[in-house]
JSON list of C-alpha atoms in Angstrom, two decimals:
[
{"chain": "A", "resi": 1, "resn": "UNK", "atom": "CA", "xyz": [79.82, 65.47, 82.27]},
{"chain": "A", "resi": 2, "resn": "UNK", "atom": "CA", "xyz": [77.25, 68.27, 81.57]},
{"chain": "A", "resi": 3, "resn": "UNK", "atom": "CA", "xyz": [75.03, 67.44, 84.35]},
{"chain": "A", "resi": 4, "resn": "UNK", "atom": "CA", "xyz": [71.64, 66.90, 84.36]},
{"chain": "A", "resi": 5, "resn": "UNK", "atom": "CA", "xyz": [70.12, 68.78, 81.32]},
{"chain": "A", "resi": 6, "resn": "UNK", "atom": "CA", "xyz": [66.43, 69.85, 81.47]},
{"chain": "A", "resi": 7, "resn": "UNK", "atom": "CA", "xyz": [64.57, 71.45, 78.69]},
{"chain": "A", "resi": 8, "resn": "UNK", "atom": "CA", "xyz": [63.31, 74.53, 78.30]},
{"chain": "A", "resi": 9, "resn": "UNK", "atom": "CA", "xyz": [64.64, 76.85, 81.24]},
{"chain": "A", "resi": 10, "resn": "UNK", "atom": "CA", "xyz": [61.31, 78.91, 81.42]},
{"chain": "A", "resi": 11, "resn": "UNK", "atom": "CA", "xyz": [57.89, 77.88, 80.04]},
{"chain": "A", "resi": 12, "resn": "UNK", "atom": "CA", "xyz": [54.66, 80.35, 79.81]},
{"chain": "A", "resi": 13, "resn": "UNK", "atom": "CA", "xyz": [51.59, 78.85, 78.87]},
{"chain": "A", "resi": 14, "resn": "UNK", "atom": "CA", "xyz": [47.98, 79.25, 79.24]},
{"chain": "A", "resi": 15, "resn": "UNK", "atom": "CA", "xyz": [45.63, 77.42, 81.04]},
{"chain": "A", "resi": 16, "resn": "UNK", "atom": "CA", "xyz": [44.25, 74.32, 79.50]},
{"chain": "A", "resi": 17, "resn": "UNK", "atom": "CA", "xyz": [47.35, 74.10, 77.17]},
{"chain": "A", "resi": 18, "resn": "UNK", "atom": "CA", "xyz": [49.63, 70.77, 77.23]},
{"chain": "A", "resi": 19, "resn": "UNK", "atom": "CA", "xyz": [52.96, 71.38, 78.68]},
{"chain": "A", "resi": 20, "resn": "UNK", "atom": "CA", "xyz": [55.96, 69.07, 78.27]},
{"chain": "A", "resi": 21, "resn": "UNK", "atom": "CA", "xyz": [59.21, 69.40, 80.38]},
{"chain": "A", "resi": 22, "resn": "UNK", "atom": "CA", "xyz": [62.42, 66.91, 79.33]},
{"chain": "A", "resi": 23, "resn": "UNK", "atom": "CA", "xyz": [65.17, 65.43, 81.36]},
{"chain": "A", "resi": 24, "resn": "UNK", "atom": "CA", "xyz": [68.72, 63.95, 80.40]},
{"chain": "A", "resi": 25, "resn": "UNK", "atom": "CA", "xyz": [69.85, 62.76, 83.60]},
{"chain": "A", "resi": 26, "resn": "UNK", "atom": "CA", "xyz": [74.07, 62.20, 84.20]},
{"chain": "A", "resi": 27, "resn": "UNK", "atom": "CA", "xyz": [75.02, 59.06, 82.06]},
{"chain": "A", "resi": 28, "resn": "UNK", "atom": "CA", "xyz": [75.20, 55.84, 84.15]},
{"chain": "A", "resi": 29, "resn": "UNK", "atom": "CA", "xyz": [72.73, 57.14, 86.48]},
{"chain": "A", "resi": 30, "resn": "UNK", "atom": "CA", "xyz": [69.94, 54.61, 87.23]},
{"chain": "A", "resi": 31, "resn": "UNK", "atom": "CA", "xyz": [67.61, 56.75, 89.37]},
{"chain": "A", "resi": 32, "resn": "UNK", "atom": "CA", "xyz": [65.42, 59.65, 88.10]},
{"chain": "A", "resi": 33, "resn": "UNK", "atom": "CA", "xyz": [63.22, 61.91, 90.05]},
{"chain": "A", "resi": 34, "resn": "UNK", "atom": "CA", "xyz": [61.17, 65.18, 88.97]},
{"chain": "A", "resi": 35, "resn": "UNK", "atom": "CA", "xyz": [60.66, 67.09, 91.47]},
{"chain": "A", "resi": 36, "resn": "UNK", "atom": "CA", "xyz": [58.00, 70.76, 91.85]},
{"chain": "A", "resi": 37, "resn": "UNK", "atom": "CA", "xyz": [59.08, 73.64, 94.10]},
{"chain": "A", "resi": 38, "resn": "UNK", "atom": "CA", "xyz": [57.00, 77.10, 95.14]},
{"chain": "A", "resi": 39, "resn": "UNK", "atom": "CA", "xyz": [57.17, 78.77, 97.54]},
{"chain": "A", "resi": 40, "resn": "UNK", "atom": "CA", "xyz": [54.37, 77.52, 99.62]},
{"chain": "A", "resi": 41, "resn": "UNK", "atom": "CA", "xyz": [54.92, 73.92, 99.42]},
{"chain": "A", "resi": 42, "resn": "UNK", "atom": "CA", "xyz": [58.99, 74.18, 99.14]},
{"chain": "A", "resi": 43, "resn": "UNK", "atom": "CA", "xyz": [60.43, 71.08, 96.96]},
{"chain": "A", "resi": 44, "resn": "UNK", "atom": "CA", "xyz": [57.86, 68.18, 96.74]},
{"chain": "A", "resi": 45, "resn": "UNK", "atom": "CA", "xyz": [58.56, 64.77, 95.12]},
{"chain": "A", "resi": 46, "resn": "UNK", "atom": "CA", "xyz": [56.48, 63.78, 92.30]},
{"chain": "A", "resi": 47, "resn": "UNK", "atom": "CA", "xyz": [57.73, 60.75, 90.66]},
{"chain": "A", "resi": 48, "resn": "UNK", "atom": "CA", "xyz": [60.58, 58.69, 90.55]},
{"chain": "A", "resi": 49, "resn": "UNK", "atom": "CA", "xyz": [62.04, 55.94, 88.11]},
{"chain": "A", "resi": 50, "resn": "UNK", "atom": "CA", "xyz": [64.67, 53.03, 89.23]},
{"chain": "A", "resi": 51, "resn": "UNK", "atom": "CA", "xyz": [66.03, 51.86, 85.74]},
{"chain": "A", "resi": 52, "resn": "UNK", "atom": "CA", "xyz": [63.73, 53.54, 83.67]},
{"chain": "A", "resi": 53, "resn": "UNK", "atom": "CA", "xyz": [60.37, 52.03, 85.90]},
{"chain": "A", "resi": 54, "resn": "UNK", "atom": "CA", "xyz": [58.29, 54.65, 87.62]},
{"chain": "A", "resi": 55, "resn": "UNK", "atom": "CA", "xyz": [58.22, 53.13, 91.37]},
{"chain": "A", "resi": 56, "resn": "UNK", "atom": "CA", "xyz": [57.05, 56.13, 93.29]},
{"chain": "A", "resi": 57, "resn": "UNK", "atom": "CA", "xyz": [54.30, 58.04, 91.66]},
{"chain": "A", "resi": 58, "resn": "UNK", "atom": "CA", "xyz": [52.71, 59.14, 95.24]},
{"chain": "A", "resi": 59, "resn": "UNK", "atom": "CA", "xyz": [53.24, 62.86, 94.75]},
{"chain": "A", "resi": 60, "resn": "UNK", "atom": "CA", "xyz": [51.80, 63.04, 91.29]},
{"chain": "A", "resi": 61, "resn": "UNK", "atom": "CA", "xyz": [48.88, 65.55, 92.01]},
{"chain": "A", "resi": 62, "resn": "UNK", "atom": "CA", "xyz": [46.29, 64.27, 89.92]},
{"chain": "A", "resi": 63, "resn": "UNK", "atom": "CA", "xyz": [45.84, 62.50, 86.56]},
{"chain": "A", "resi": 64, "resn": "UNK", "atom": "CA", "xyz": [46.17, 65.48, 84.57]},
{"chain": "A", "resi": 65, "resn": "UNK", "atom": "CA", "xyz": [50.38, 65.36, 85.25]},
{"chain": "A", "resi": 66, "resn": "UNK", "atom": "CA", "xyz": [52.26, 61.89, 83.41]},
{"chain": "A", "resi": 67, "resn": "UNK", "atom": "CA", "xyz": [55.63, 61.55, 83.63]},
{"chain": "A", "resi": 68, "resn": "UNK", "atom": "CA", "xyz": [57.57, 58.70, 81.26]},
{"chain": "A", "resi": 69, "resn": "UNK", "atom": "CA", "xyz": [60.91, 57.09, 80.77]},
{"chain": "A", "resi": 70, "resn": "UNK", "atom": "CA", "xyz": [61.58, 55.68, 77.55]},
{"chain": "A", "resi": 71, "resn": "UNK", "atom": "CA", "xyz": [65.35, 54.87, 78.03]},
{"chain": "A", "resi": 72, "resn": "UNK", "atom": "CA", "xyz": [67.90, 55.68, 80.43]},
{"chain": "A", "resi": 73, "resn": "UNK", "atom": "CA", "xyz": [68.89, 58.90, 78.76]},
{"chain": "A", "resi": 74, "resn": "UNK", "atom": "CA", "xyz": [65.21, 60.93, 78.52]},
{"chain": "A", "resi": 75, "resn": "UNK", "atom": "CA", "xyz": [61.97, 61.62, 80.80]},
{"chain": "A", "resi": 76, "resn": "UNK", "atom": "CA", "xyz": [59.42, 63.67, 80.57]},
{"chain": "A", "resi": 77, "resn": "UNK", "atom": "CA", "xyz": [57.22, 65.26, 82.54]},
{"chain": "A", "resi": 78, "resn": "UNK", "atom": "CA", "xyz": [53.78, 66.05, 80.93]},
{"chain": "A", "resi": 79, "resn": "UNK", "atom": "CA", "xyz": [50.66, 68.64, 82.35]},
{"chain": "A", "resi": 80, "resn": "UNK", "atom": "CA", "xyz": [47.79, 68.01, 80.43]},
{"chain": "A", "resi": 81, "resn": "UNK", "atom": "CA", "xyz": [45.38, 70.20, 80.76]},
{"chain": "A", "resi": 82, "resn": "UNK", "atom": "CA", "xyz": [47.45, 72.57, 82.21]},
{"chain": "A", "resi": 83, "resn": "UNK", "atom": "CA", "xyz": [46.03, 75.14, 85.03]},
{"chain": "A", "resi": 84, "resn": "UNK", "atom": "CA", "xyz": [47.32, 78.45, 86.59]},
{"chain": "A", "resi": 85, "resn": "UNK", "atom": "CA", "xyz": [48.08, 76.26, 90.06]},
{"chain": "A", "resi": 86, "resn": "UNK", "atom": "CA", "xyz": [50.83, 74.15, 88.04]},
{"chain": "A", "resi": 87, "resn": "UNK", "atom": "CA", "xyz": [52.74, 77.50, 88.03]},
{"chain": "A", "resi": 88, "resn": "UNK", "atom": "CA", "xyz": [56.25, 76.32, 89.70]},
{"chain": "A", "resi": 89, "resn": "UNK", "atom": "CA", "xyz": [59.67, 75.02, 89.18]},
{"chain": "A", "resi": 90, "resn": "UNK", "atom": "CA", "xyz": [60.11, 71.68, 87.98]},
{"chain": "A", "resi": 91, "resn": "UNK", "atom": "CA", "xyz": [63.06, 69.81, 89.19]},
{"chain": "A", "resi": 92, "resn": "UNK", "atom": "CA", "xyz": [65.09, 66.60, 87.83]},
{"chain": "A", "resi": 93, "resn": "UNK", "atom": "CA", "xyz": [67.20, 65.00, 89.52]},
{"chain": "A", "resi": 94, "resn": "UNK", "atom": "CA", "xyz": [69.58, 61.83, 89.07]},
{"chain": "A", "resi": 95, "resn": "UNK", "atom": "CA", "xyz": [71.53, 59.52, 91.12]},
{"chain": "A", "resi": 96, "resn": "UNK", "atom": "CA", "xyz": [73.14, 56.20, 90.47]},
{"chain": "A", "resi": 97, "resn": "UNK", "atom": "CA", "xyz": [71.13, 54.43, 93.05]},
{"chain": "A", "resi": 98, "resn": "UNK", "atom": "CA", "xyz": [67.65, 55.84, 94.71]},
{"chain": "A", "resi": 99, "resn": "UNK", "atom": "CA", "xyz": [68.38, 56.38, 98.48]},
{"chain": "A", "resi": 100, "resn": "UNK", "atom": "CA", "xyz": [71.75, 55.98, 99.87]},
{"chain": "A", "resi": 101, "resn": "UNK", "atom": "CA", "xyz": [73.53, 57.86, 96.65]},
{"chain": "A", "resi": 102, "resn": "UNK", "atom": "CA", "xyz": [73.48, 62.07, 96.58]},
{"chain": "A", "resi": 103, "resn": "UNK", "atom": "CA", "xyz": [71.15, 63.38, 94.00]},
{"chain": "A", "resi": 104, "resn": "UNK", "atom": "CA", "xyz": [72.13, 65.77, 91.31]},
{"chain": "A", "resi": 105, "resn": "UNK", "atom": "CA", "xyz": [69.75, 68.48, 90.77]},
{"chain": "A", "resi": 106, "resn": "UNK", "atom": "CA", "xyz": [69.29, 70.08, 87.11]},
{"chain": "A", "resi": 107, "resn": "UNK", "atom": "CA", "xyz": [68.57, 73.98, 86.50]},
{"chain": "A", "resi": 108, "resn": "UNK", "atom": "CA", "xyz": [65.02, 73.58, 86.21]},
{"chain": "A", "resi": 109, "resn": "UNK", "atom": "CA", "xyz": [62.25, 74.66, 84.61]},
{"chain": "A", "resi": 110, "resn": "UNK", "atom": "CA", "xyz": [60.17, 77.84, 85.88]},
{"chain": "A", "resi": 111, "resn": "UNK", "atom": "CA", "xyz": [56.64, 77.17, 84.93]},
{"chain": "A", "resi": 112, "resn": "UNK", "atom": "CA", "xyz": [54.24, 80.11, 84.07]},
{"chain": "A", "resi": 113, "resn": "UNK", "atom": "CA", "xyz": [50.25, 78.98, 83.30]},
{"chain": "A", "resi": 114, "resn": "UNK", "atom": "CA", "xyz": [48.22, 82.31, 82.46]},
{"chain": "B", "resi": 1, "resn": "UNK", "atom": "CA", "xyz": [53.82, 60.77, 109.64]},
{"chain": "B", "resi": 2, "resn": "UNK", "atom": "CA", "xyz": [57.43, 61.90, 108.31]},
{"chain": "B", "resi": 3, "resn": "UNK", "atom": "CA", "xyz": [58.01, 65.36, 108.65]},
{"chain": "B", "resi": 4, "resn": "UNK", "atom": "CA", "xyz": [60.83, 67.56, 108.51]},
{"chain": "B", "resi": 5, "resn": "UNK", "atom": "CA", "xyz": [60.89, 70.76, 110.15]},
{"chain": "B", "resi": 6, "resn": "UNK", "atom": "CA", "xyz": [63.56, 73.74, 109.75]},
{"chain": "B", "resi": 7, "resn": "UNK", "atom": "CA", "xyz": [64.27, 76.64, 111.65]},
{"chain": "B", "resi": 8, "resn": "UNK", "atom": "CA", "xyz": [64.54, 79.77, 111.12]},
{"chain": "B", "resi": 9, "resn": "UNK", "atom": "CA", "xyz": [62.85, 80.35, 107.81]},
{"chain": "B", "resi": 10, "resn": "UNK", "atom": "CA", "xyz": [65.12, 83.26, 107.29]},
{"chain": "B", "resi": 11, "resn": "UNK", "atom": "CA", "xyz": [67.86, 85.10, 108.57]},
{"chain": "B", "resi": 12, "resn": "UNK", "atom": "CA", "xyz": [70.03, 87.84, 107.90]},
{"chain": "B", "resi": 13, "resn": "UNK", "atom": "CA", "xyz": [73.62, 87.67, 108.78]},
{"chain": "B", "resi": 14, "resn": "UNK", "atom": "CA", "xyz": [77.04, 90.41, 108.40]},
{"chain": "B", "resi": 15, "resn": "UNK", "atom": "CA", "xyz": [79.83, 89.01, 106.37]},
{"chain": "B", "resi": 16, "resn": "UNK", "atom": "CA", "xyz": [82.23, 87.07, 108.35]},
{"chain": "B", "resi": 17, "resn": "UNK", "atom": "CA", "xyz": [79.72, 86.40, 111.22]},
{"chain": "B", "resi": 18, "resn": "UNK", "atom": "CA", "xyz": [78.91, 82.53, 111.99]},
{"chain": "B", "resi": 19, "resn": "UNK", "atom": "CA", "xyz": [75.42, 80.96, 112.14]},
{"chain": "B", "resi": 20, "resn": "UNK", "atom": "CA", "xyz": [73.23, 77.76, 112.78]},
{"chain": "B", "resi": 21, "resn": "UNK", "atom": "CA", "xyz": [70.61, 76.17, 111.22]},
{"chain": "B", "resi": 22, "resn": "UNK", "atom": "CA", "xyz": [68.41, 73.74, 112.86]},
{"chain": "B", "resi": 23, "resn": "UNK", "atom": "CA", "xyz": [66.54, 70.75, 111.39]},
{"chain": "B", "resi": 24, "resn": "UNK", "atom": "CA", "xyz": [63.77, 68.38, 113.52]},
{"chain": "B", "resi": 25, "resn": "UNK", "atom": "CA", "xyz": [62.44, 65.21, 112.18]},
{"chain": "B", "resi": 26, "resn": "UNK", "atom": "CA", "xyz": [60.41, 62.46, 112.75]},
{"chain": "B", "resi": 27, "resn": "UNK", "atom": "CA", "xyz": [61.41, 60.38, 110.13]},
{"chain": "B", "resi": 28, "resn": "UNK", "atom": "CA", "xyz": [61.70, 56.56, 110.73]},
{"chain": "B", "resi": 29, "resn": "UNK", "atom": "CA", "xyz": [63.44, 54.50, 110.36]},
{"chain": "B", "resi": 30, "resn": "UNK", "atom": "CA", "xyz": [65.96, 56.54, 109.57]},
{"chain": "B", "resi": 31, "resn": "UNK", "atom": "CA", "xyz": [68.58, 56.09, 107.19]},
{"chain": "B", "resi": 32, "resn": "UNK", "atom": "CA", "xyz": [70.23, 59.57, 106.63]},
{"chain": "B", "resi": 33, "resn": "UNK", "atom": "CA", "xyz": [70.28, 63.47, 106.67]},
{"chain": "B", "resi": 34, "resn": "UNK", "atom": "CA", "xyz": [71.60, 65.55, 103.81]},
{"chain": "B", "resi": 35, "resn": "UNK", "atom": "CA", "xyz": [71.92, 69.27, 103.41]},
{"chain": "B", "resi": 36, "resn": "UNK", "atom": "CA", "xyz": [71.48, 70.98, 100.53]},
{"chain": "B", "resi": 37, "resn": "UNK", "atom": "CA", "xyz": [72.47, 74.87, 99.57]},
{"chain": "B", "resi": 38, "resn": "UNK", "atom": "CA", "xyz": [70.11, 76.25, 96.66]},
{"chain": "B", "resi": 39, "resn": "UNK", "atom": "CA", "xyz": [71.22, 79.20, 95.24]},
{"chain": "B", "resi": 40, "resn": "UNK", "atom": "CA", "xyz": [68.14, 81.81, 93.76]},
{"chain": "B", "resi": 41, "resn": "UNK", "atom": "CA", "xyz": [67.39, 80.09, 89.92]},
{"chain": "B", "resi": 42, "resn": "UNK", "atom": "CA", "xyz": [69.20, 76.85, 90.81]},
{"chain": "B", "resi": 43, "resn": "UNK", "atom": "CA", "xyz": [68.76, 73.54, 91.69]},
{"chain": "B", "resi": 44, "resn": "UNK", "atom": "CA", "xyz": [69.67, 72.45, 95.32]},
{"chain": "B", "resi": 45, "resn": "UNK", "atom": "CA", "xyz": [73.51, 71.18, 95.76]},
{"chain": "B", "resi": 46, "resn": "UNK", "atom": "CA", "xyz": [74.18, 68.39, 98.54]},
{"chain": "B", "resi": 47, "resn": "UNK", "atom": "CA", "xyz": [76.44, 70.11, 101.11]},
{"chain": "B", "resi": 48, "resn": "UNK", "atom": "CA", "xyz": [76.81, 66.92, 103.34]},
{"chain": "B", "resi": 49, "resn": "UNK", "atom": "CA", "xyz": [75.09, 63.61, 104.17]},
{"chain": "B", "resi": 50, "resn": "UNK", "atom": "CA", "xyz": [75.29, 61.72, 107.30]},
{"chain": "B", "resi": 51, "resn": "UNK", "atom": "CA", "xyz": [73.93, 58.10, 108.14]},
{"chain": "B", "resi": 52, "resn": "UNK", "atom": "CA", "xyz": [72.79, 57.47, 111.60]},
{"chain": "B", "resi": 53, "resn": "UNK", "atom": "CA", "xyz": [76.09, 56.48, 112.51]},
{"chain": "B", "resi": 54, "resn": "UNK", "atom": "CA", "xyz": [77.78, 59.77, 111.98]},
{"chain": "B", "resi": 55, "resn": "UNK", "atom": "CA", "xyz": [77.13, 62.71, 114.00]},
{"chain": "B", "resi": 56, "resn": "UNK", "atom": "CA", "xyz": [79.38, 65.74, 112.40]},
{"chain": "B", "resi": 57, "resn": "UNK", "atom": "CA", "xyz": [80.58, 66.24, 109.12]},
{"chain": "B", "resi": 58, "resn": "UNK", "atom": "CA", "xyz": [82.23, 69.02, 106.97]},
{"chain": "B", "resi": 59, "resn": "UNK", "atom": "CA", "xyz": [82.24, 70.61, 104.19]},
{"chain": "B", "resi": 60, "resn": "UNK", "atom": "CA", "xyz": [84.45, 73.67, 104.28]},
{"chain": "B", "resi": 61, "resn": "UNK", "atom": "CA", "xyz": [82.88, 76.25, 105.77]},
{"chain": "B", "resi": 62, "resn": "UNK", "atom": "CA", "xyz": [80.31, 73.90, 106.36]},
{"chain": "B", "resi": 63, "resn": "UNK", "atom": "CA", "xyz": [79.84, 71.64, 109.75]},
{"chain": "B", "resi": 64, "resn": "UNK", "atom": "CA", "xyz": [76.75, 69.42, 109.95]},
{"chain": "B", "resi": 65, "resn": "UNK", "atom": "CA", "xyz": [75.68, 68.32, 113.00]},
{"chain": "B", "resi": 66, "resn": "UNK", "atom": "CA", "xyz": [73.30, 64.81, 113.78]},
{"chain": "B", "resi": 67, "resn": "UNK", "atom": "CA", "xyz": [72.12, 63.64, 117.26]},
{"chain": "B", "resi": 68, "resn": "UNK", "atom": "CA", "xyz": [69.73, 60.72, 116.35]},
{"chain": "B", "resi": 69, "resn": "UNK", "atom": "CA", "xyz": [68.68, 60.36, 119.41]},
{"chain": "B", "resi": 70, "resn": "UNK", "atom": "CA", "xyz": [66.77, 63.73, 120.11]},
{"chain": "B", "resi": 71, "resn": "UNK", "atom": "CA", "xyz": [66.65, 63.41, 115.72]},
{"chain": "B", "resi": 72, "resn": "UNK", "atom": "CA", "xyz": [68.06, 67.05, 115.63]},
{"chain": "B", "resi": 73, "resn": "UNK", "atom": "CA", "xyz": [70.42, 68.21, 112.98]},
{"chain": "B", "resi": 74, "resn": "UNK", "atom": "CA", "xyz": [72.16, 71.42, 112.68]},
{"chain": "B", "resi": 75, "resn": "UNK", "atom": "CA", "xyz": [74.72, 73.24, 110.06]},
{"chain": "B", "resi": 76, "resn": "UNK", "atom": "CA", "xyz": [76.65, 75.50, 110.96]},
{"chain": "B", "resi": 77, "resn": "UNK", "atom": "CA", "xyz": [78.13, 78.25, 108.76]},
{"chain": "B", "resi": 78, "resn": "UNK", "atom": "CA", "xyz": [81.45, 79.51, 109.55]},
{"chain": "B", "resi": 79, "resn": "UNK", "atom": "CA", "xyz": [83.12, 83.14, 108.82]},
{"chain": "B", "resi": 80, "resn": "UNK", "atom": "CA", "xyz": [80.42, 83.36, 106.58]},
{"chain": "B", "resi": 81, "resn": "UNK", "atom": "CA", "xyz": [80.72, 85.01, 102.76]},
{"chain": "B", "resi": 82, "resn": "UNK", "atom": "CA", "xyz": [78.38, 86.81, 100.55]},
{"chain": "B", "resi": 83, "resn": "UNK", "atom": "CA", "xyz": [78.26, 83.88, 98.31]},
{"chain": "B", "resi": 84, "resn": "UNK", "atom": "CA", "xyz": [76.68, 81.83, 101.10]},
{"chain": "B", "resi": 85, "resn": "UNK", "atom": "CA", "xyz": [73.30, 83.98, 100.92]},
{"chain": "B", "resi": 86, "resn": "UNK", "atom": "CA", "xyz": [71.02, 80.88, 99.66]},
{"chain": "B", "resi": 87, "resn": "UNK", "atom": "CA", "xyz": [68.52, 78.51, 100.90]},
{"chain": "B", "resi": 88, "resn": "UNK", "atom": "CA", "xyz": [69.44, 75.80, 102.40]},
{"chain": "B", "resi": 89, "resn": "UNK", "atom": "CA", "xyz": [67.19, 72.42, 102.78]},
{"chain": "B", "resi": 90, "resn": "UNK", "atom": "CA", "xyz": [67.33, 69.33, 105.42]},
{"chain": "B", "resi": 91, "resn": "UNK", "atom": "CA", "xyz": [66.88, 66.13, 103.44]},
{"chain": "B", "resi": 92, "resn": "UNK", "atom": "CA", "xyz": [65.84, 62.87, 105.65]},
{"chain": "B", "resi": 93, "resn": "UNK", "atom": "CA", "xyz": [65.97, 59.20, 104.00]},
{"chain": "B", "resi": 94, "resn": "UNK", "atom": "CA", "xyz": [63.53, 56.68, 105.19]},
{"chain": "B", "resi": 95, "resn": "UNK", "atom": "CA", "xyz": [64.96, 53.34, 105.75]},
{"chain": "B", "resi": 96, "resn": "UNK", "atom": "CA", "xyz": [62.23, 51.82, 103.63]},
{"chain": "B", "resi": 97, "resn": "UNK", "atom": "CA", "xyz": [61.31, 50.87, 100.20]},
{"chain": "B", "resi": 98, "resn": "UNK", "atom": "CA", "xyz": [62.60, 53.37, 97.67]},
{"chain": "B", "resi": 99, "resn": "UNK", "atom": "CA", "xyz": [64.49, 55.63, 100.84]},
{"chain": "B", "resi": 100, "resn": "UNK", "atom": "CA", "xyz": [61.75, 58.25, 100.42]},
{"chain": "B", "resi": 101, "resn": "UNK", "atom": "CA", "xyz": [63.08, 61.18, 101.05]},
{"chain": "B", "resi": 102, "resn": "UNK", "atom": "CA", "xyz": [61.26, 63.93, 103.04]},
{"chain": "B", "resi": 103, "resn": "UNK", "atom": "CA", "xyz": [61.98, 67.77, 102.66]},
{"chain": "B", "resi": 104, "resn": "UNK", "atom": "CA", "xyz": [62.58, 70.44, 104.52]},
{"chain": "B", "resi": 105, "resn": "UNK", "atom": "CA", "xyz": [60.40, 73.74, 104.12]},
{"chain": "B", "resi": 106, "resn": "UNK", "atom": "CA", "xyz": [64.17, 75.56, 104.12]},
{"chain": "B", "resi": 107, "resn": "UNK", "atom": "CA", "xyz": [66.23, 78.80, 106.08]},
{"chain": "B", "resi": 108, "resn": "UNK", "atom": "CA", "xyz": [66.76, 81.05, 103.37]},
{"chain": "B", "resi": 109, "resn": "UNK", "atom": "CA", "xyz": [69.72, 83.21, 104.63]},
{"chain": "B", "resi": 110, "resn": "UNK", "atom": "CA", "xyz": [70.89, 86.64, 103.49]},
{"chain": "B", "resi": 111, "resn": "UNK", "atom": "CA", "xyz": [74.51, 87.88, 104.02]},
{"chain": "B", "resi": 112, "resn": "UNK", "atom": "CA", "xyz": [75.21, 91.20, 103.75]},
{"chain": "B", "resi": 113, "resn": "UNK", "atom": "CA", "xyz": [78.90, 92.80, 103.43]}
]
């Protein structure tokens, strides 16, 4: 298996621009998570799906971030508008059940808004 | 409020040597601990995980530590190797809806030959 694929690796932006960040989490994984890290906050849950159904969406920051699952093999993760605090690494994650199972962590995505 | 606390933030070790990490938490109710290594540009990798049960486990190199009764954790890195110069992040589960896991701010440690 390839692992958790996110797309793209790096993203530079500028502010007020739409950003979208994709996830293909490990086949026959039922649990998705995305997932922000800097280096003042360390790693900080955002959202996270059980069978394609957001059921944690605490740590979303505000209404300008979205995240969706249309099927078990895609998310996204959307900033829109998007604003120089946003700058980060995103974070997915998979696991075949939320909790108890270990989580698999993709590359990333480094985050750049101008 | 669940928090997960992680000492040092850093440290700077010589090839070979051993070192500890520690890890407080106030999580409850607890359900379990992982560690995670996080090399610079990648995402974290689960080192070990321990339910309240379990109060060392290995991974190589690697010894994790749990007393759940003082809720202190603690890896330990023996005969340490270059390639172990990463960050490495507590992880606490919350026996609770959706095990919502709480992070640890990190030790970033730096070996040097």
């Amino acid at each position: 298996d390839a692992g958790v694929i996110q797309s793209p690796r790096h993203e530079v932006t500028e502010m007020g621009q739409e950003v979208t960040l994709r996830c293909k989490p490990i086949s026959g994984h039922n649990s998705l998570f995305w997932y922000r890290q800097t280096m003042m906050r360390g790693l900080e849950l955002l959202i996270y799906f059980n069978n394609n159904v957001p059921i944690d969406d605490s740590g979303m920051p505000e209404d300008r971030f979205s995240a969706k699952m249309p099927n078990a093999s895609f998310s996204t993760l959307k900033i829109q508008p998007s604003e120089p605090r946003d700058s980060a690494v995103y974070f997915c994650a998979s696991t075949r059940l939320a909790g108890a199972d270990e989580q698999f962590f993709g590359p990333g995505t480094r985050l750049t808004v101008l | 409020k669940n928090q997960v606390e992680q000492s040092p933030q850093s440290l700077i070790i010589l090839e070979g040597k051993n070192c500890t990490l520690q890890c407080n938490y106030t999580v409850s109710p607890f359900s379990n601990l992982r560690w995670y290594k996080q090399d610079t540009g990648r995402g974290p990798v689960s080192l070990t995980i321990m339910t309240f049960s379990e109060n060392t486990k290995s991974n190589g190199r690697y010894t994790a530590t749990l007393d759940a009764d003082t809720k202190q954790s603690s890896l330990h890195i023996t005969a340490s190797q270059l390639s172990d110069s990463a960050s490495y992040i507590c992880v606490v589960s919350a026996r609770a809806a959706g095990n919502k896991l709480t992070f640890g701010g990190g030790t970033r440690v730096l070996v040097k030959p």
